[in-house]
Amino acid sequence: MVTVSYSFAQQLKSEARNNNSKRTLTHGAIKLETDRIFNKLVALRRDLHENPELAGNEIRTQKIIAQYLLDLGLEVETNIYGHGVAGILKGGKKGKTIAWRSDMDALPQDFPDPVAFRSVVKGVQHGCGHDIHMAIGLGIAEVLAKNKESLKGSVYFIFQPEEETFIGAKGMVNSGLFSKIKPDEIYGLHVSVLPVGQIMVKPNEMFAYQKRVRIKLKDELPKEDAKVLTKKIHSALFRAANGSKPWEIQHINDPKIGPANPNTIFKDFLITDEKFTIYSKNGNLFLEAYLYETNSANLEALIPKIKQVIAESGYNDQLLSISFVQENPTVINNEKLTDIATKTLKIIFGKDAVTTDYGQLPFFNDDFTYFQQKVPGVYFFLGGSNLEKGIIAMNHAPNFQVDEESIRTGVKSFSSLILERLKKN
Ligand SMILES: [Zn+2]
């Protein structure tokens, strides 16, 4: 954070020189306003954390968000899809339109949570940080709404339900979200295990392509032989840099092999579940596993390759079908906007404000991709860990916690980015 404040001082000086009109919103003013509302945002986040709601049930959450946006003077639309909310902030002048997305739902889990504001809803917890995302989304809305007269264009705040089930974004898009709002660009983030204060982004795919393959065989194969077959498939498909283990996601913060290093282990790999799920149903035998492939060009060859292993193992007569039973699209960041966003954040907050990501993480994904299919956009990782405080923000993990300072980083960084994007026509 030292680098950030140093370059911020420079930024403030140049803003002071250039700022003839008091009504122009500056990055210095954004920072001050963010600091001013920070405690309120933390309290709001804690309330959401204490009262989490599962995908499809974000009733209380929706009410709180809609009221907050109404109080800021935004136009609010709640009749789009599920318990989603869209807030429309119209600037004082005509211009560009930018959307910011926050997801709303919590997870079905019951881990020990050491915080004083732990969930009061049994079996439901904000174990993925969407409570932080909502606080950031509302914080950006507040900072910008208080300066709306000076804004050129409109900002749309999309609060999306049902992210964990991969349904909400698609639901909002299919229900006509983009006929109600027409953003030129869309942005969003996800809290991650990176250190607090850090933002990470890459152009194109942020995650590996995740697919679940189902192999259907005649139920003649003993389970033990099926197990041997899945092991053969597993090793035939496997591809990773020499000796590396891209499934060991805890290396994400490792400077040598983590995604911040161009030689990261999190690129150019194909991994599968170590153990396939093997079960019999209706007289057939099923083998199922998740596959994670980083290169889209290799996706079409996956099923033929599995077929080949089955044939070589002598089970061609038993094979009935191979199909993908789940193949969600992946977050793909617009190259040009990623480059612009990275440069913009570095100019305002210093060269360490954004880390370039060279990898694609397995296991995770985000249905933000459905918005990106309609509107060019960028999805960022926002650091939430603080090892000194014992906080590790590994999403969905039993000990997941988030340093609330990430709310401050998120609000000031992305209010500033949106401000800059609105200036460009
Ligand atoms: Zn999440």
Short mmCIF file of C-alpha atoms and ligand atoms in Angstrom, two decimals:
data_model
loop_
_atom_site.label_atom_id
_atom_site.label_comp_id
_atom_site.label_asym_id
_atom_site.label_seq_id
_atom_site.Cartn_x
_atom_site.Cartn_y
_atom_site.Cartn_z
CA MET A 1 0.00 0.00 0.00
CA VAL A 2 3.02 2.26 0.33
CA THR A 3 3.44 2.53 -3.42
CA VAL A 4 -0.22 3.28 -3.78
CA SER A 5 -0.17 6.23 -1.40
CA TYR A 6 3.05 7.59 -2.91
CA SER A 7 1.66 7.70 -6.42
CA PHE A 8 -1.63 8.86 -5.05
CA ALA A 9 0.09 11.94 -3.69
CA GLN A 10 1.43 12.65 -7.16
CA GLN A 11 -2.01 12.11 -8.63
CA LEU A 12 -3.56 14.50 -6.15
CA LYS A 13 -1.00 17.16 -7.02
CA SER A 14 -1.69 16.88 -10.71
CA GLU A 15 -5.42 16.89 -10.08
CA ALA A 16 -5.03 20.05 -8.03
CA ARG A 17 -3.18 21.66 -10.94
CA ASN A 18 -5.72 20.56 -13.54
CA ASN A 19 -8.83 21.02 -11.52
CA ASN A 20 -10.25 24.44 -12.24
CA SER A 21 -13.80 23.49 -11.58
CA LYS A 22 -14.83 22.31 -8.15
CA ARG A 23 -17.57 20.25 -9.72
CA THR A 24 -15.23 17.89 -11.52
CA LEU A 25 -14.93 14.58 -9.71
CA THR A 26 -11.31 13.70 -9.04
CA HIS A 27 -9.63 10.50 -7.94
CA GLY A 28 -8.62 12.28 -4.75
CA ALA A 29 -12.26 13.05 -4.03
CA ILE A 30 -13.17 9.42 -4.76
CA LYS A 31 -10.60 8.24 -2.24
CA LEU A 32 -11.84 10.66 0.42
CA GLU A 33 -15.46 9.67 -0.12
CA THR A 34 -14.54 5.97 -0.03
CA ASP A 35 -12.80 6.49 3.32
CA ARG A 36 -15.77 8.46 4.60
CA ILE A 37 -18.32 5.70 3.84
CA PHE A 38 -16.00 2.78 4.62
CA ASN A 39 -17.33 2.00 8.10
CA LYS A 40 -20.88 2.09 6.83
CA LEU A 41 -19.98 -0.38 4.07
CA VAL A 42 -18.29 -2.68 6.58
CA ALA A 43 -21.43 -2.62 8.76
CA LEU A 44 -23.55 -3.38 5.71
CA ARG A 45 -21.28 -6.26 4.71
CA ARG A 46 -21.46 -7.70 8.21
CA ASP A 47 -25.24 -7.53 8.16
CA LEU A 48 -25.28 -9.41 4.84
CA HIS A 49 -22.75 -11.90 6.22
CA GLU A 50 -24.96 -12.52 9.25
CA ASN A 51 -28.05 -13.00 7.09
CA PRO A 52 -26.92 -14.99 4.04
CA GLU A 53 -29.39 -16.31 1.49
CA LEU A 54 -28.98 -19.20 -0.93
CA ALA A 55 -29.23 -18.91 -4.72
CA GLY A 56 -32.84 -18.27 -5.69
CA ASN A 57 -33.78 -17.06 -2.22
CA GLU A 58 -32.07 -13.62 -2.07
CA ILE A 59 -35.24 -11.95 -0.75
CA ARG A 60 -33.91 -9.92 2.17
CA THR A 61 -30.70 -9.19 0.28
CA GLN A 62 -32.66 -7.80 -2.65
CA LYS A 63 -34.70 -5.52 -0.36
CA ILE A 64 -31.58 -4.10 1.28
CA ILE A 65 -29.85 -3.43 -2.02
CA ALA A 66 -32.90 -1.89 -3.69
CA GLN A 67 -33.48 0.42 -0.71
CA TYR A 68 -29.82 1.47 -0.58
CA LEU A 69 -29.86 2.39 -4.28
CA LEU A 70 -33.20 4.20 -3.96
CA ASP A 71 -31.79 6.22 -1.04
CA LEU A 72 -28.91 7.24 -3.30
CA GLY A 73 -31.43 8.56 -5.81
CA LEU A 74 -30.94 5.86 -8.43
CA GLU A 75 -33.69 4.45 -10.61
CA VAL A 76 -34.18 0.89 -9.40
CA GLU A 77 -35.50 -2.08 -11.31
CA THR A 78 -36.27 -5.29 -9.41
CA ASN A 79 -38.53 -6.97 -11.91
CA ILE A 80 -35.91 -8.51 -14.18
CA TYR A 81 -35.08 -12.00 -13.07
CA GLY A 82 -35.28 -13.74 -9.72
CA HIS A 83 -34.18 -11.47 -6.90
CA GLY A 84 -31.87 -9.41 -9.06
CA VAL A 85 -31.63 -5.63 -8.89
CA ALA A 86 -30.51 -3.07 -11.44
CA GLY A 87 -29.72 0.47 -10.33
CA ILE A 88 -29.46 3.20 -12.93
CA LEU A 89 -27.31 6.23 -12.18
CA LYS A 90 -27.68 8.96 -14.76
CA GLY A 91 -24.87 11.46 -14.92
CA GLY A 92 -25.36 15.17 -15.40
CA LYS A 93 -24.13 15.00 -18.98
CA LYS A 94 -24.70 12.61 -21.87
CA GLY A 95 -21.99 10.06 -22.55
CA LYS A 96 -20.90 6.48 -22.28
CA THR A 97 -22.67 3.74 -20.34
CA ILE A 98 -20.82 1.43 -17.98
CA ALA A 99 -22.19 -1.51 -15.99
CA TRP A 100 -20.81 -2.88 -12.72
CA ARG A 101 -21.90 -6.31 -11.57
CA SER A 102 -22.05 -7.76 -8.04
CA ASP A 103 -23.36 -11.21 -7.21
CA MET A 104 -25.63 -11.80 -4.22
CA ASP A 105 -25.98 -15.42 -3.14
CA ALA A 106 -24.40 -17.45 -0.35
CA LEU A 107 -23.39 -21.10 -0.06
CA PRO A 108 -25.04 -24.16 1.50
CA GLN A 109 -22.41 -24.89 4.15
CA ASP A 110 -21.85 -24.90 7.86
CA PHE A 111 -18.19 -24.28 8.62
CA PRO A 112 -16.92 -22.76 11.85
CA ASP A 113 -16.72 -19.00 11.24
CA PRO A 114 -14.70 -17.21 13.92
CA VAL A 115 -16.16 -13.74 13.25
CA ALA A 116 -18.58 -12.09 15.70
CA PHE A 117 -21.04 -11.51 12.86
CA ARG A 118 -21.27 -15.18 11.85
CA SER A 119 -24.30 -16.47 9.96
CA VAL A 120 -27.52 -16.79 11.93
CA VAL A 121 -29.00 -18.96 9.18
CA LYS A 122 -28.22 -22.59 9.78
CA GLY A 123 -26.49 -24.26 6.84
CA VAL A 124 -26.05 -21.05 4.85
CA GLN A 125 -22.90 -18.91 4.77
CA HIS A 126 -21.27 -16.24 2.64
CA GLY A 127 -18.32 -18.54 1.99
CA CYS A 128 -17.47 -17.08 -1.39
CA GLY A 129 -17.34 -13.37 -0.52
CA HIS A 130 -20.43 -12.18 -2.37
CA ASP A 131 -21.25 -10.09 0.73
CA ILE A 132 -18.01 -8.20 0.06
CA HIS A 133 -18.96 -7.84 -3.61
CA MET A 134 -22.32 -6.29 -2.69
CA ALA A 135 -20.69 -3.84 -0.26
CA ILE A 136 -18.27 -2.80 -3.01
CA GLY A 137 -21.04 -2.44 -5.61
CA LEU A 138 -23.09 -0.26 -3.27
CA GLY A 139 -19.99 1.70 -2.28
CA ILE A 140 -19.16 2.53 -5.89
CA ALA A 141 -22.80 3.49 -6.44
CA GLU A 142 -22.65 5.82 -3.44
CA VAL A 143 -19.35 7.47 -4.38
CA LEU A 144 -20.48 8.10 -7.94
CA ALA A 145 -24.09 9.03 -7.06
CA LYS A 146 -22.87 11.78 -4.74
CA ASN A 147 -21.05 13.27 -7.72
CA LYS A 148 -23.54 12.46 -10.44
CA GLU A 149 -23.82 16.02 -11.77
CA SER A 150 -20.23 15.87 -12.94
CA LEU A 151 -20.53 12.42 -14.57
CA LYS A 152 -20.69 12.07 -18.33
CA GLY A 153 -22.98 9.17 -19.14
CA SER A 154 -24.70 6.52 -17.06
CA VAL A 155 -23.59 3.79 -14.70
CA TYR A 156 -25.65 0.65 -14.22
CA PHE A 157 -25.31 -1.40 -11.06
CA ILE A 158 -26.31 -4.99 -11.66
CA PHE A 159 -26.89 -7.07 -8.55
CA GLN A 160 -27.11 -10.62 -9.78
CA PRO A 161 -28.72 -13.51 -7.91
CA GLU A 162 -27.95 -17.22 -8.32
CA GLU A 163 -24.29 -17.10 -9.26
CA GLU A 164 -23.28 -20.26 -7.41
CA THR A 165 -25.78 -22.27 -9.46
CA PHE A 166 -24.59 -20.58 -12.66
CA ILE A 167 -28.18 -19.57 -13.43
CA GLY A 168 -28.58 -15.90 -12.46
CA ALA A 169 -26.56 -14.08 -15.10
CA LYS A 170 -28.11 -16.10 -17.92
CA GLY A 171 -31.52 -15.57 -16.33
CA MET A 172 -31.07 -11.79 -16.24
CA VAL A 173 -29.79 -11.67 -19.82
CA ASN A 174 -32.60 -13.90 -21.12
CA SER A 175 -35.18 -11.85 -19.23
CA GLY A 176 -34.25 -8.71 -21.14
CA LEU A 177 -31.73 -7.02 -18.82
CA PHE A 178 -29.96 -5.47 -21.80
CA SER A 179 -33.17 -4.09 -23.27
CA LYS A 180 -33.67 -2.16 -20.00
CA ILE A 181 -30.06 -1.05 -19.72
CA LYS A 182 -27.61 -0.78 -22.59
CA PRO A 183 -24.06 -0.72 -21.26
CA ASP A 184 -21.13 -0.13 -23.62
CA GLU A 185 -18.85 -1.99 -21.20
CA ILE A 186 -19.30 -4.20 -18.15
CA TYR A 187 -16.98 -4.83 -15.19
CA GLY A 188 -17.02 -7.02 -12.13
CA LEU A 189 -14.73 -8.71 -9.64
CA HIS A 190 -14.30 -11.65 -7.36
CA VAL A 191 -12.63 -11.69 -3.99
CA SER A 192 -9.73 -14.12 -4.04
CA VAL A 193 -6.97 -15.59 -1.90
CA LEU A 194 -4.50 -12.95 -3.18
CA PRO A 195 -3.19 -10.48 -0.59
CA VAL A 196 -5.53 -7.65 0.32
CA GLY A 197 -4.83 -4.52 -1.71
CA GLN A 198 -3.96 -6.52 -4.81
CA ILE A 199 -5.94 -6.59 -8.04
CA MET A 200 -5.14 -9.21 -10.65
CA VAL A 201 -6.37 -9.51 -14.20
CA LYS A 202 -5.56 -11.06 -17.54
CA PRO A 203 -6.96 -10.73 -21.05
CA ASN A 204 -9.04 -13.62 -22.43
CA GLU A 205 -9.69 -16.69 -20.24
CA MET A 206 -9.43 -16.16 -16.49
CA PHE A 207 -10.20 -19.79 -15.72
CA ALA A 208 -9.57 -23.18 -17.30
CA TYR A 209 -12.46 -24.62 -19.31
CA GLN A 210 -14.39 -26.86 -16.96
CA LYS A 211 -16.36 -29.77 -18.35
CA ARG A 212 -17.95 -32.79 -16.74
CA VAL A 213 -17.63 -35.87 -18.88
CA ARG A 214 -19.96 -38.87 -18.60
CA ILE A 215 -18.93 -42.22 -20.04
CA LYS A 216 -21.79 -44.71 -20.39
CA LEU A 217 -20.87 -48.39 -20.59
CA LYS A 218 -22.77 -51.65 -20.55
CA ASP A 219 -22.90 -52.79 -16.93
CA GLU A 220 -20.68 -55.80 -17.60
CA LEU A 221 -17.44 -54.30 -16.42
CA PRO A 222 -16.49 -55.12 -12.81
CA LYS A 223 -16.08 -51.91 -10.74
CA GLU A 224 -12.39 -52.70 -10.14
CA ASP A 225 -11.75 -52.84 -13.91
CA ALA A 226 -13.71 -49.62 -14.34
CA LYS A 227 -11.45 -48.00 -11.76
CA VAL A 228 -8.36 -49.12 -13.68
CA LEU A 229 -9.89 -47.73 -16.87
CA THR A 230 -10.53 -44.31 -15.28
CA LYS A 231 -6.92 -44.21 -14.12
CA LYS A 232 -5.79 -44.85 -17.70
CA ILE A 233 -8.06 -42.07 -18.96
CA HIS A 234 -6.78 -39.76 -16.25
CA SER A 235 -3.13 -40.28 -17.22
CA ALA A 236 -3.79 -40.28 -20.99
CA LEU A 237 -5.43 -36.87 -20.77
CA PHE A 238 -3.02 -35.31 -18.29
CA ARG A 239 -0.87 -32.44 -19.48
CA ALA A 240 1.09 -30.01 -17.29
CA ALA A 241 4.49 -28.38 -17.21
CA ASN A 242 7.23 -30.74 -16.03
CA GLY A 243 6.39 -32.06 -12.59
CA SER A 244 4.01 -29.23 -11.82
CA LYS A 245 0.71 -29.67 -9.98
CA PRO A 246 -1.77 -27.09 -11.24
CA TRP A 247 -4.49 -28.63 -9.05
CA GLU A 248 -2.67 -27.35 -5.97
CA ILE A 249 -4.51 -24.08 -6.01
CA GLN A 250 -2.83 -22.91 -2.79
CA HIS A 251 0.19 -21.94 -4.93
CA ILE A 252 -1.74 -18.97 -6.26
CA ASN A 253 0.32 -16.59 -4.08
CA ASP A 254 3.67 -18.22 -4.87
CA PRO A 255 5.84 -15.66 -6.72
CA LYS A 256 7.61 -18.40 -8.70
CA ILE A 257 4.81 -20.72 -9.72
CA GLY A 258 1.70 -18.65 -9.03
CA PRO A 259 -0.23 -16.94 -11.85
CA ALA A 260 1.64 -13.63 -11.39
CA ASN A 261 4.74 -15.28 -12.87
CA PRO A 262 4.89 -15.76 -16.67
CA ASN A 263 6.23 -19.27 -15.99
CA THR A 264 3.32 -20.18 -13.75
CA ILE A 265 2.14 -23.77 -13.36
CA PHE A 266 -1.39 -22.47 -13.91
CA LYS A 267 -1.12 -22.33 -17.67
CA ASP A 268 -1.21 -24.86 -20.45
CA PHE A 269 -2.61 -27.82 -18.57
CA LEU A 270 -5.29 -30.45 -18.77
CA ILE A 271 -6.23 -32.11 -15.52
CA THR A 272 -9.13 -34.30 -14.45
CA ASP A 273 -10.53 -35.34 -11.12
CA GLU A 274 -8.12 -37.79 -9.57
CA LYS A 275 -10.99 -40.17 -8.87
CA PHE A 276 -13.90 -40.60 -11.28
CA THR A 277 -17.39 -41.10 -9.89
CA ILE A 278 -18.38 -44.65 -10.81
CA TYR A 279 -22.01 -45.81 -10.49
CA SER A 280 -24.54 -48.22 -11.96
CA LYS A 281 -27.97 -47.05 -13.03
CA ASN A 282 -30.73 -48.67 -15.11
CA GLY A 283 -28.47 -51.52 -16.16
CA ASN A 284 -25.64 -49.24 -17.29
CA LEU A 285 -22.31 -48.28 -15.80
CA PHE A 286 -21.38 -44.60 -15.62
CA LEU A 287 -17.96 -43.01 -15.16
CA GLU A 288 -17.96 -39.27 -14.50
CA ALA A 289 -15.29 -36.67 -13.86
CA TYR A 290 -14.51 -32.99 -14.25
CA LEU A 291 -11.91 -31.94 -16.81
CA TYR A 292 -9.99 -28.68 -16.74
CA GLU A 293 -8.36 -27.60 -19.99
CA THR A 294 -6.72 -24.24 -20.53
CA ASN A 295 -6.59 -24.25 -24.33
CA SER A 296 -9.91 -23.94 -26.15
CA ALA A 297 -8.31 -25.43 -29.27
CA ASN A 298 -7.90 -28.76 -27.45
CA LEU A 299 -11.51 -29.11 -26.33
CA GLU A 300 -12.79 -30.92 -29.39
CA ALA A 301 -10.16 -33.62 -29.10
CA LEU A 302 -11.16 -34.60 -25.54
CA ILE A 303 -13.91 -37.10 -26.32
CA PRO A 304 -12.04 -38.77 -29.22
CA LYS A 305 -9.04 -39.17 -26.92
CA ILE A 306 -11.15 -40.84 -24.22
CA LYS A 307 -12.68 -43.09 -26.90
CA GLN A 308 -9.20 -44.11 -27.95
CA VAL A 309 -8.19 -45.09 -24.40
CA ILE A 310 -11.36 -47.17 -24.04
CA ALA A 311 -10.68 -48.91 -27.37
CA GLU A 312 -7.05 -49.56 -26.48
CA SER A 313 -8.18 -51.04 -23.16
CA GLY A 314 -10.34 -53.51 -25.05
CA TYR A 315 -13.72 -52.11 -23.96
CA ASN A 316 -15.00 -50.89 -27.31
CA ASP A 317 -17.92 -53.34 -27.21
CA GLN A 318 -19.00 -52.09 -23.82
CA LEU A 319 -18.97 -48.39 -24.72
CA LEU A 320 -22.42 -46.86 -25.25
CA SER A 321 -21.66 -43.12 -25.26
CA ILE A 322 -19.37 -40.33 -24.10
CA SER A 323 -20.77 -36.87 -23.56
CA PHE A 324 -20.28 -33.68 -21.63
CA VAL A 325 -23.05 -33.32 -19.09
CA GLN A 326 -21.85 -29.93 -17.97
CA GLU A 327 -19.81 -27.46 -19.97
CA ASN A 328 -20.32 -23.91 -18.81
CA PRO A 329 -18.71 -21.10 -20.78
CA THR A 330 -15.69 -19.45 -19.18
CA VAL A 331 -14.99 -15.86 -18.19
CA ILE A 332 -13.23 -14.27 -21.17
CA ASN A 333 -11.94 -10.75 -20.69
CA ASN A 334 -11.99 -8.33 -23.58
CA GLU A 335 -8.35 -7.83 -24.56
CA LYS A 336 -8.52 -4.14 -25.35
CA LEU A 337 -10.54 -3.22 -22.26
CA THR A 338 -8.29 -5.31 -20.02
CA ASP A 339 -5.29 -3.44 -21.34
CA ILE A 340 -6.98 -0.06 -20.89
CA ALA A 341 -8.20 -0.93 -17.38
CA THR A 342 -4.74 -2.13 -16.32
CA LYS A 343 -3.05 1.01 -17.63
CA THR A 344 -5.71 3.28 -16.12
CA LEU A 345 -5.44 1.75 -12.64
CA LYS A 346 -1.63 1.89 -12.78
CA ILE A 347 -1.65 5.57 -13.78
CA ILE A 348 -3.98 6.46 -10.92
CA PHE A 349 -2.76 4.12 -8.16
CA GLY A 350 0.82 3.25 -9.11
CA LYS A 351 2.48 0.43 -11.02
CA ASP A 352 1.78 -2.13 -8.30
CA ALA A 353 -1.94 -1.45 -8.27
CA VAL A 354 -2.64 -4.27 -10.74
CA THR A 355 -0.82 -7.56 -11.16
CA THR A 356 -0.86 -9.28 -14.51
CA ASP A 357 -2.25 -12.78 -14.38
CA TYR A 358 -0.56 -15.33 -16.64
CA GLY A 359 -2.50 -18.37 -15.55
CA GLN A 360 -5.96 -19.88 -15.74
CA LEU A 361 -7.25 -21.35 -12.52
CA PRO A 362 -8.92 -24.75 -12.42
CA PHE A 363 -12.00 -25.50 -10.26
CA PHE A 364 -13.44 -21.98 -10.35
CA ASN A 365 -15.61 -20.15 -12.84
CA ASP A 366 -18.18 -17.35 -12.83
CA ASP A 367 -21.37 -16.87 -14.80
CA PHE A 368 -20.29 -13.25 -15.37
CA THR A 369 -19.32 -14.76 -18.71
CA TYR A 370 -22.99 -14.57 -19.84
CA PHE A 371 -22.87 -10.78 -19.52
CA GLN A 372 -19.55 -10.70 -21.39
CA GLN A 373 -21.14 -12.62 -24.27
CA LYS A 374 -23.38 -9.57 -24.82
CA VAL A 375 -21.23 -6.67 -23.64
CA PRO A 376 -17.42 -6.40 -23.76
CA GLY A 377 -16.15 -6.56 -20.22
CA VAL A 378 -13.45 -7.27 -17.71
CA TYR A 379 -13.52 -9.45 -14.58
CA PHE A 380 -10.90 -8.88 -11.90
CA PHE A 381 -9.62 -10.81 -8.92
CA LEU A 382 -9.48 -8.73 -5.77
CA GLY A 383 -7.18 -9.83 -2.97
CA GLY A 384 -8.85 -10.61 0.36
CA SER A 385 -6.17 -12.44 2.36
CA ASN A 386 -4.13 -10.99 5.19
CA LEU A 387 -1.76 -13.57 6.64
CA GLU A 388 -0.68 -11.29 9.49
CA LYS A 389 -4.28 -11.23 10.66
CA GLY A 390 -4.67 -14.95 9.94
CA ILE A 391 -7.17 -14.26 7.15
CA ILE A 392 -7.12 -16.59 4.17
CA ALA A 393 -9.67 -15.77 1.49
CA MET A 394 -9.69 -19.12 -0.30
CA ASN A 395 -13.20 -19.20 -1.72
CA HIS A 396 -15.45 -22.05 -0.55
CA ALA A 397 -12.75 -23.35 1.84
CA PRO A 398 -13.78 -24.16 5.43
CA ASN A 399 -11.60 -21.36 6.85
CA PHE A 400 -12.58 -18.73 4.26
CA GLN A 401 -12.44 -15.19 5.62
CA VAL A 402 -11.96 -11.81 3.96
CA ASP A 403 -10.04 -8.75 5.10
CA GLU A 404 -12.63 -5.97 4.91
CA GLU A 405 -9.95 -3.55 3.69
CA SER A 406 -10.63 -5.19 0.32
CA ILE A 407 -13.88 -3.21 0.29
CA ARG A 408 -11.88 0.03 0.39
CA THR A 409 -9.56 -1.14 -2.40
CA GLY A 410 -12.53 -2.24 -4.50
CA VAL A 411 -14.61 0.91 -4.08
CA LYS A 412 -11.86 3.45 -4.74
CA SER A 413 -10.15 1.52 -7.54
CA PHE A 414 -13.26 0.76 -9.52
CA SER A 415 -15.03 4.07 -8.90
CA SER A 416 -11.92 5.65 -10.39
CA LEU A 417 -11.83 3.21 -13.31
CA ILE A 418 -15.51 3.83 -14.11
CA LEU A 419 -14.95 7.59 -13.90
CA GLU A 420 -12.10 7.34 -16.40
CA ARG A 421 -14.09 5.11 -18.75
CA LEU A 422 -16.98 7.59 -18.73
CA LYS A 423 -14.62 10.33 -19.85
CA LYS A 424 -13.72 8.40 -23.01
CA ASN A 425 -16.21 8.54 -25.82
ZN ZN B 1 -18.30 -16.58 -5.83
#
